Short mmCIF file of C-alpha atoms in Angstrom, two decimals:
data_model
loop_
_atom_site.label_atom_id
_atom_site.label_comp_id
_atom_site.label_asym_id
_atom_site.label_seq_id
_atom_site.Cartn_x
_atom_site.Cartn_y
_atom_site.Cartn_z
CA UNK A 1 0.00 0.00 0.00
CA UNK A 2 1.12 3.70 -0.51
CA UNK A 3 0.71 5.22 3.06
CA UNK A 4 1.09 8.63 4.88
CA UNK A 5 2.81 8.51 8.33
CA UNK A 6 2.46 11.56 10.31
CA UNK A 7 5.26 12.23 12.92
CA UNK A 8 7.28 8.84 11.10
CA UNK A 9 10.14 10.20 12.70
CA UNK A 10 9.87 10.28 15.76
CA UNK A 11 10.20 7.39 18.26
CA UNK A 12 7.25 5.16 17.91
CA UNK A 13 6.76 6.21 14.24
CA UNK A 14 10.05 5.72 13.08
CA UNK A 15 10.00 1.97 14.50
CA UNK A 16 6.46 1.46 12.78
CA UNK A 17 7.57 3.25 9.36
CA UNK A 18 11.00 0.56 9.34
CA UNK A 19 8.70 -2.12 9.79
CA UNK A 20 6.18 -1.46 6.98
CA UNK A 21 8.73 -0.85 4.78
CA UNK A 22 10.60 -4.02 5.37
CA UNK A 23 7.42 -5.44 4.50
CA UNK A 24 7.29 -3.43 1.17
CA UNK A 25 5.03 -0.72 1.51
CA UNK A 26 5.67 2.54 -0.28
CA UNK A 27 5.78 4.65 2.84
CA UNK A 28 6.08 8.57 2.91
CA UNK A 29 6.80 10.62 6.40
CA UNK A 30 5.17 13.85 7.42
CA UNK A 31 7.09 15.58 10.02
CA UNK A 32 8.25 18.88 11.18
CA UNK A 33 11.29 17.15 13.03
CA UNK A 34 10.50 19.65 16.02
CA UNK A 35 11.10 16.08 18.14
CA UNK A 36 11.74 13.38 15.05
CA UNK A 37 15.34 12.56 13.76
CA UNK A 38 15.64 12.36 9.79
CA UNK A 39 18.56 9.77 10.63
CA UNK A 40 15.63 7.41 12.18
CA UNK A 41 14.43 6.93 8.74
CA UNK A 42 15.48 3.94 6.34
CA UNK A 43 16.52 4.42 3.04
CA UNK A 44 13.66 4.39 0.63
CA UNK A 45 11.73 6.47 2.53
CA UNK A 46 10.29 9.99 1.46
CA UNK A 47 10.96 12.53 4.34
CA UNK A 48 8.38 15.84 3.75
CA UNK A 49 9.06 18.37 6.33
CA UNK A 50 5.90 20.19 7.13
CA UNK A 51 3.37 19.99 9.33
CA UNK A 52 -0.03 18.49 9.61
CA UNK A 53 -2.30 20.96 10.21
CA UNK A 54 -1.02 22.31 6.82
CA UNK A 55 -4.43 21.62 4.49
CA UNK A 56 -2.31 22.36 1.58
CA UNK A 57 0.78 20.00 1.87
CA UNK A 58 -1.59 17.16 3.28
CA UNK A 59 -3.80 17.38 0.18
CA UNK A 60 -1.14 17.55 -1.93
CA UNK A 61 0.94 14.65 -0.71
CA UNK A 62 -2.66 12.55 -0.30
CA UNK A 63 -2.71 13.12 -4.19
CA UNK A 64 0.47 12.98 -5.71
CA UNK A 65 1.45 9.56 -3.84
CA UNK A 66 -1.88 7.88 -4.19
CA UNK A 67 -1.98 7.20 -0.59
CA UNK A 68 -4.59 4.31 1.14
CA UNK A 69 -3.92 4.88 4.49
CA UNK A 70 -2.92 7.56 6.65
CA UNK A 71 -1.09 6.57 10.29
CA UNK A 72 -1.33 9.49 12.42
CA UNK A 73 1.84 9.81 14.82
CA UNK A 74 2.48 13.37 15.01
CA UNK A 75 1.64 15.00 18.48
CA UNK A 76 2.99 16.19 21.53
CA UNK A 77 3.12 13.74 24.47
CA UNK A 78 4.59 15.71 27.37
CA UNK A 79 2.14 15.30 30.10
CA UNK A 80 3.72 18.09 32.37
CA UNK A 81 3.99 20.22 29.80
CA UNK A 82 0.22 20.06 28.61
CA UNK A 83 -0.92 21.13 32.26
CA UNK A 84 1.25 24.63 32.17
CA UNK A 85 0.39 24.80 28.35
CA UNK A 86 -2.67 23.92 27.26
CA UNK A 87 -2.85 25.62 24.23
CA UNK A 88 0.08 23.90 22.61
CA UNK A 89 -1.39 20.89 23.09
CA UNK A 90 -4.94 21.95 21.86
CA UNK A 91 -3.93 23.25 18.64
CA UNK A 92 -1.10 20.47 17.69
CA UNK A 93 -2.94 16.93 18.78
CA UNK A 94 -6.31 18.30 18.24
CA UNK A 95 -7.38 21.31 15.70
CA UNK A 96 -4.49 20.19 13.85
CA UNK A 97 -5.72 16.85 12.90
CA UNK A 98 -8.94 18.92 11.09
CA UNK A 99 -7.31 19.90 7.70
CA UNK A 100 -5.93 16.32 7.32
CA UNK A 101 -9.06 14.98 8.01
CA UNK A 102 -10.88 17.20 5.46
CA UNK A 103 -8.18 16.60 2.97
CA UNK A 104 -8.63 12.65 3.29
CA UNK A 105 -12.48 13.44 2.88
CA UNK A 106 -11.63 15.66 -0.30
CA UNK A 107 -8.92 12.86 -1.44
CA UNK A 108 -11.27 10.21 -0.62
CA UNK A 109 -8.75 8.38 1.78
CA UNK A 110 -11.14 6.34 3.95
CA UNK A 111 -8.31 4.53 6.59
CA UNK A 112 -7.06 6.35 9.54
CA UNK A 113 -5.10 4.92 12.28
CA UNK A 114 -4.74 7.03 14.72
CA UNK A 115 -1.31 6.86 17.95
CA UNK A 116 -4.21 7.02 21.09
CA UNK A 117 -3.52 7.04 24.30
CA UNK A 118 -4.37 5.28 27.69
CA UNK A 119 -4.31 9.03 29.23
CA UNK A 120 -7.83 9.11 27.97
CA UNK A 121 -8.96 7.25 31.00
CA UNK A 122 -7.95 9.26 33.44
CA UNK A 123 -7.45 8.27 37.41
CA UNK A 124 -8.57 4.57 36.47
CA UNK A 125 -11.18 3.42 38.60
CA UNK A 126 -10.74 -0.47 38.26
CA UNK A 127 -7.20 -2.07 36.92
CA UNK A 128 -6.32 -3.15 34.53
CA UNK A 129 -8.32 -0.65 32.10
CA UNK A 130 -10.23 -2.13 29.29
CA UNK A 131 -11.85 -0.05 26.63
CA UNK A 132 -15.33 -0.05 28.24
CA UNK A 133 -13.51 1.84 31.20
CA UNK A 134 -14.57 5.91 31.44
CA UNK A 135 -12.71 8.30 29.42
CA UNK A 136 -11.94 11.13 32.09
CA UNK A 137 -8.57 12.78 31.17
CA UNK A 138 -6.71 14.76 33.70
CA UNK A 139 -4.46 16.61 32.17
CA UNK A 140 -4.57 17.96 28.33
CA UNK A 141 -2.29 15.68 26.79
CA UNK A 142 -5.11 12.96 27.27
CA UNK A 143 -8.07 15.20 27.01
CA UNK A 144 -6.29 16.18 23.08
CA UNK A 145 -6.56 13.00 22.39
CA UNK A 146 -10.05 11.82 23.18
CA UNK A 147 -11.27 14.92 21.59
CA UNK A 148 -9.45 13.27 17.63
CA UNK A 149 -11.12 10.13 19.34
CA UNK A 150 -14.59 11.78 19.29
CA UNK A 151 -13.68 13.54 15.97
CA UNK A 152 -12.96 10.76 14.09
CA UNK A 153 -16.21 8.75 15.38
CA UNK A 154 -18.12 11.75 14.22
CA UNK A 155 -16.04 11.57 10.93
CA UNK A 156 -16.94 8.02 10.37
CA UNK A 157 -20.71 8.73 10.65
CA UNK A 158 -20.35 12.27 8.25
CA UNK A 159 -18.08 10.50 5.38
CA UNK A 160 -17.57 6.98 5.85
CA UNK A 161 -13.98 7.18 7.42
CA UNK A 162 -12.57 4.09 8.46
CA UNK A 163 -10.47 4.32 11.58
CA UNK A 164 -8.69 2.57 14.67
CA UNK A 165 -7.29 4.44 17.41
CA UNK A 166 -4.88 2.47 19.44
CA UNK A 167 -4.69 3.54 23.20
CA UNK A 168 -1.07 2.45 24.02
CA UNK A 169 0.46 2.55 27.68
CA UNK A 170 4.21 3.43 28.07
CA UNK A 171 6.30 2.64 25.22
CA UNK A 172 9.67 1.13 25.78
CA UNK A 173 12.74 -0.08 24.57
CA UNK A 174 14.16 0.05 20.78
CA UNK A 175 15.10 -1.95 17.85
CA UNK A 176 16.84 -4.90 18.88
CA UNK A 177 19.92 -4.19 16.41
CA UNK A 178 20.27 -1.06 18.29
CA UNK A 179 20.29 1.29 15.12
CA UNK A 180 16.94 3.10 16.16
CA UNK A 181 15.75 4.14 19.52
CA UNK A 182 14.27 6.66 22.17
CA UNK A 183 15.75 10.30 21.68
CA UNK A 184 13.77 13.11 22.91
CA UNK A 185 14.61 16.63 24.17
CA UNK A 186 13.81 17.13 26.79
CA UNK A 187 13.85 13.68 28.12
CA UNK A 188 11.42 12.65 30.57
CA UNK A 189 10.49 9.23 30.18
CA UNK A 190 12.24 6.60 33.19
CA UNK A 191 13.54 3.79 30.99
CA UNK A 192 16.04 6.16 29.03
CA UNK A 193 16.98 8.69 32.05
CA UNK A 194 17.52 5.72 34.72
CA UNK A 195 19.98 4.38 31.77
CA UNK A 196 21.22 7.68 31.43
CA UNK A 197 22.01 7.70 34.84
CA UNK A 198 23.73 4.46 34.82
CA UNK A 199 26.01 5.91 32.51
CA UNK A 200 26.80 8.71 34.22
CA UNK A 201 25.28 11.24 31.78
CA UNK A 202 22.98 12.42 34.89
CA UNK A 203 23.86 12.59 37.68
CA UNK A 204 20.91 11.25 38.94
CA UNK A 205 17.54 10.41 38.80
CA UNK A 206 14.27 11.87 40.68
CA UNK A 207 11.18 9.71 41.90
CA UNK A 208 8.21 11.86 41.50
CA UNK A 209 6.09 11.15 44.58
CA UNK A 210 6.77 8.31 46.90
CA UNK A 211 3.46 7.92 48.49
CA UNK A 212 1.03 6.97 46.06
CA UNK A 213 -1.73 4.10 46.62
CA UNK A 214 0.69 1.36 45.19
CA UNK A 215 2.52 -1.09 46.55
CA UNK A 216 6.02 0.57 47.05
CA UNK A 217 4.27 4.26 46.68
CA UNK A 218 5.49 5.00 43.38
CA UNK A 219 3.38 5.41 39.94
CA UNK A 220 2.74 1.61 38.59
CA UNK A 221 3.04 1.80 34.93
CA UNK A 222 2.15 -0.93 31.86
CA UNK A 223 5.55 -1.11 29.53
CA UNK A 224 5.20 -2.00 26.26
CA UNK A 225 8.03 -2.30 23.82
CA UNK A 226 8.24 0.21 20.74
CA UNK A 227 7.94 -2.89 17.94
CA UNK A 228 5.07 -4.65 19.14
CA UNK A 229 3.52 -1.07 19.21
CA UNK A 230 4.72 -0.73 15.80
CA UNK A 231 3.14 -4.45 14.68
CA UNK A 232 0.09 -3.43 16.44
CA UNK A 233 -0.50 -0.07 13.98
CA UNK A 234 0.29 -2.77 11.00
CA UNK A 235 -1.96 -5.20 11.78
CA UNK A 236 -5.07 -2.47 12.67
CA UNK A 237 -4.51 -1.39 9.16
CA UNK A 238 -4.64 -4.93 7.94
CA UNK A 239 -8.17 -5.34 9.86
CA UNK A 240 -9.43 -2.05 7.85
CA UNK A 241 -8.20 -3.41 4.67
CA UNK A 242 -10.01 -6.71 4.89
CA UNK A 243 -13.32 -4.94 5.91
CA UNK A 244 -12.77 -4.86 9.44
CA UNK A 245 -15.32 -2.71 11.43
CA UNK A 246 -13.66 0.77 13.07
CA UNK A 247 -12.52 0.65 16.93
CA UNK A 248 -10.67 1.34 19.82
CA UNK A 249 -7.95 -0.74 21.47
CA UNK A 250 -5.63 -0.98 24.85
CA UNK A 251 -2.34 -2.25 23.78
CA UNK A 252 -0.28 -3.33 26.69
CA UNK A 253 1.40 -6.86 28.30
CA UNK A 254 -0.91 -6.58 31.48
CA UNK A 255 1.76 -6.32 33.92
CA UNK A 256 2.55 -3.19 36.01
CA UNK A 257 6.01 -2.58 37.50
CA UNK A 258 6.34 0.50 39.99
CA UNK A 259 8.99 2.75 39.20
CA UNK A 260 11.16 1.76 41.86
CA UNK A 261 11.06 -1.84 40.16
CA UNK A 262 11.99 -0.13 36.62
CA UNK A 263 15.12 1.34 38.30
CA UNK A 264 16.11 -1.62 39.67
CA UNK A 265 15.54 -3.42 36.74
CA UNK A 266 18.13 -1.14 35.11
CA UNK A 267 20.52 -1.67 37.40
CA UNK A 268 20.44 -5.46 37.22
CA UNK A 269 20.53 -5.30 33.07
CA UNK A 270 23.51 -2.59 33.11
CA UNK A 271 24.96 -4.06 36.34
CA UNK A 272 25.54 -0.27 37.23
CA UNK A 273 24.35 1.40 40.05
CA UNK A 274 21.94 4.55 39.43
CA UNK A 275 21.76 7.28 42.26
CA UNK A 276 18.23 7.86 43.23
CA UNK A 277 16.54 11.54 44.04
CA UNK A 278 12.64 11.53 45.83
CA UNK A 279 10.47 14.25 44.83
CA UNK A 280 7.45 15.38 45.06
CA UNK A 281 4.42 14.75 42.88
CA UNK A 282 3.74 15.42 39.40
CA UNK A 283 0.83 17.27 38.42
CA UNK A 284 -1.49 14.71 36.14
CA UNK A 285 0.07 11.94 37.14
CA UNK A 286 -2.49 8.24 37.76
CA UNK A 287 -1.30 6.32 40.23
CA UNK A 288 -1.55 3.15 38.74
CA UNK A 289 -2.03 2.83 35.05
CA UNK A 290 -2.64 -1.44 33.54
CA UNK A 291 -3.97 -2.32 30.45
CA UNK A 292 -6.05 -5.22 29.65
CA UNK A 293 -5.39 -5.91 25.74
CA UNK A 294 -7.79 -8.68 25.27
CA UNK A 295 -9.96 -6.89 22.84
CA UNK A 296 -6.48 -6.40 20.95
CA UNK A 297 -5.54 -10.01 21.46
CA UNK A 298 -8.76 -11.40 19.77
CA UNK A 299 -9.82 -8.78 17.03
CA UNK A 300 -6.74 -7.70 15.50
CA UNK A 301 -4.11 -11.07 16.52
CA UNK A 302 -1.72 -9.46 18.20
CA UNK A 303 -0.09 -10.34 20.97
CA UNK A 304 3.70 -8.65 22.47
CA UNK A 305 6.48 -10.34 21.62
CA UNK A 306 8.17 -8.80 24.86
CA UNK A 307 6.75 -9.81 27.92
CA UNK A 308 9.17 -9.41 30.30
CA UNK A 309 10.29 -6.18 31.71
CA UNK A 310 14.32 -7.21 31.33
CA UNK A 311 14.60 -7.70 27.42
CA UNK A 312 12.39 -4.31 26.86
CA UNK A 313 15.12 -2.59 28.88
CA UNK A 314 17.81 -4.70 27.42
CA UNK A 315 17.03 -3.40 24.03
CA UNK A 316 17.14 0.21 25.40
CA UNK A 317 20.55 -0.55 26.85
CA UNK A 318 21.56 -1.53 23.57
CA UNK A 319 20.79 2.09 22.10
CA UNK A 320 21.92 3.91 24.97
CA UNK A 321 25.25 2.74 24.31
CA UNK A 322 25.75 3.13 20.85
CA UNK A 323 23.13 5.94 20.07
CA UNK A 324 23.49 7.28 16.59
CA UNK A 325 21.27 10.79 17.13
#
């Protein structure tokens, strides 16, 4: 298929455009490389630098490549940041996604699959989440999202758009060979600044909040690693192509590890030890987030190929050490 990835490269699209192209798609990136890495890209691959909300440069791309199938990556996904400004968040993850959905409608590209969230849920009020759970976002990050949730439901009815929106927990890890992987500025997800830490590059890293209502008092978070993400976006476009009805679904393994045991864990895969700072809370922050993915499991096949916190980490190591951008 000829398809359109928005945001393709940055960290979770740059892992799903590698593996659609290994598997021969003709695959052109839309990105304004505010957070992506050109270098993230394989050869073969068209690199447009613009930006979504652009009406023009969407409908002209949609035209001149004969594109199927949009995958929608590009958004901003710093929680902290979307509580002190709102408006950023707003306009990028939400209005922006208007013009490309009117230029699919003018184009007449009916697939959409759309980089969710489980921040749509909000404080969860029974773990794990499945899809039937409320949607209450608490911070604007999540609350962005739902509303292109809600938009492309309304969508569906108005034109006949075909859509999934995957509601992924926290991506992890990076390509096993090491030659892609998790590079953001600022960085604020634990996986890469534990490792960071381990290597000395910080000096250390800080716990936000200590005395939640989990078992050790830190956050408990579902890790999922970046290529079974990246399978899971394939095989949702494989279920619209074959006539599959539009949805929602959780991706995640099930398991939650505190972030005390994610530390830990990346001391006992680097064999380094990684200073430790507590502080205090972070505003927007769920105590306890879980997926179940059994909706996932039976309607679109897939299942994670990493299961175990160690290898997910493992693979991060990898990168960490021989980072190319």
């Amino acid at each position: 298929m000829n398809l359109l990835v928005t945001g393709g490269a940055g960290y979770i699209g740059s892992h799903y455009v590698r593996y659609e192209a290994s598997r021969g798609h003709q695959v052109v990136v839309l990105d304004n490389l505010v957070y992506g890495h050109a270098e993230s890209l394989p050869d073969g691959v068209l690199l447009v630098v613009g930006n979504v909300g652009d009406a023009g440069v969407a409908e002209a791309l949609l035209r001149a490549h004969k594109i199927e199938a949009v995958v929608h990556f590009a958004a901003y996904a710093y929680v902290g940041e979307s509580v002190t400004n709102p408006g950023k968040y707003y306009q990028n993850n939400f209005a922006a996604v208007i013009p490309m959905m009117d230029a699919m409608r003018s184009c007449e590209v009916r697939r959409f699959i759309f980089s969710s969230t489980c921040a749509t849920y909000g404080n969860p009020q029974y773990v794990p989440l499945d899809e039937a759970h409320p949607q209450n976002p608490i911070n604007p990050y999540g609350e962005s999202k739902l509303w292109v949730e809600r938009m492309l439901a309304a969508y569906g009815a108005a034109s006949g758009l075909e859509y999934v929106g995957l509601r992924y927990f926290n991506a992890a890890g990076s390509a096993a060979d090491g030659s892609i992987g998790e590079s953001h500025d600022p960085e604020t997800h634990l996986i890469p600044l534990a490792l960071q830490a381990a290597l000395g590059k910080r000096a250390a890293i800080t716990v936000f909040g200590a005395d939640y209502d989990t078992p050790d008092g830190t956050c408990v978070r579902d890790y999922i690693h970046v290529d079974d993400i990246a399978v899971a976006h394939s095989l949702a476009l494989q279920r619209l192509t074959a006539g599959g009805a539009s949805g929602f679904y959780n991706l995640g393994t099930g398991t939650g590890h505190s972030v005390r045991e994610i530390i830990q864990a990346c001391e006992d895969v680097t064999g380094k030890k990684i200073p430790v700072i507590d502080g205090a809370r972070r505003a927007g922050d769920p105590p306890s987030l879980v997926a179940s993915a059994a909706k996932a499991y039976k309607e679109l096949g897939w299942l994670p190929g990493y299961r175990e916190l160690e290898p997910i980490i493992g693979t991060a190591w990898e990168w960490e050490l021989h980072r190319r951008y």
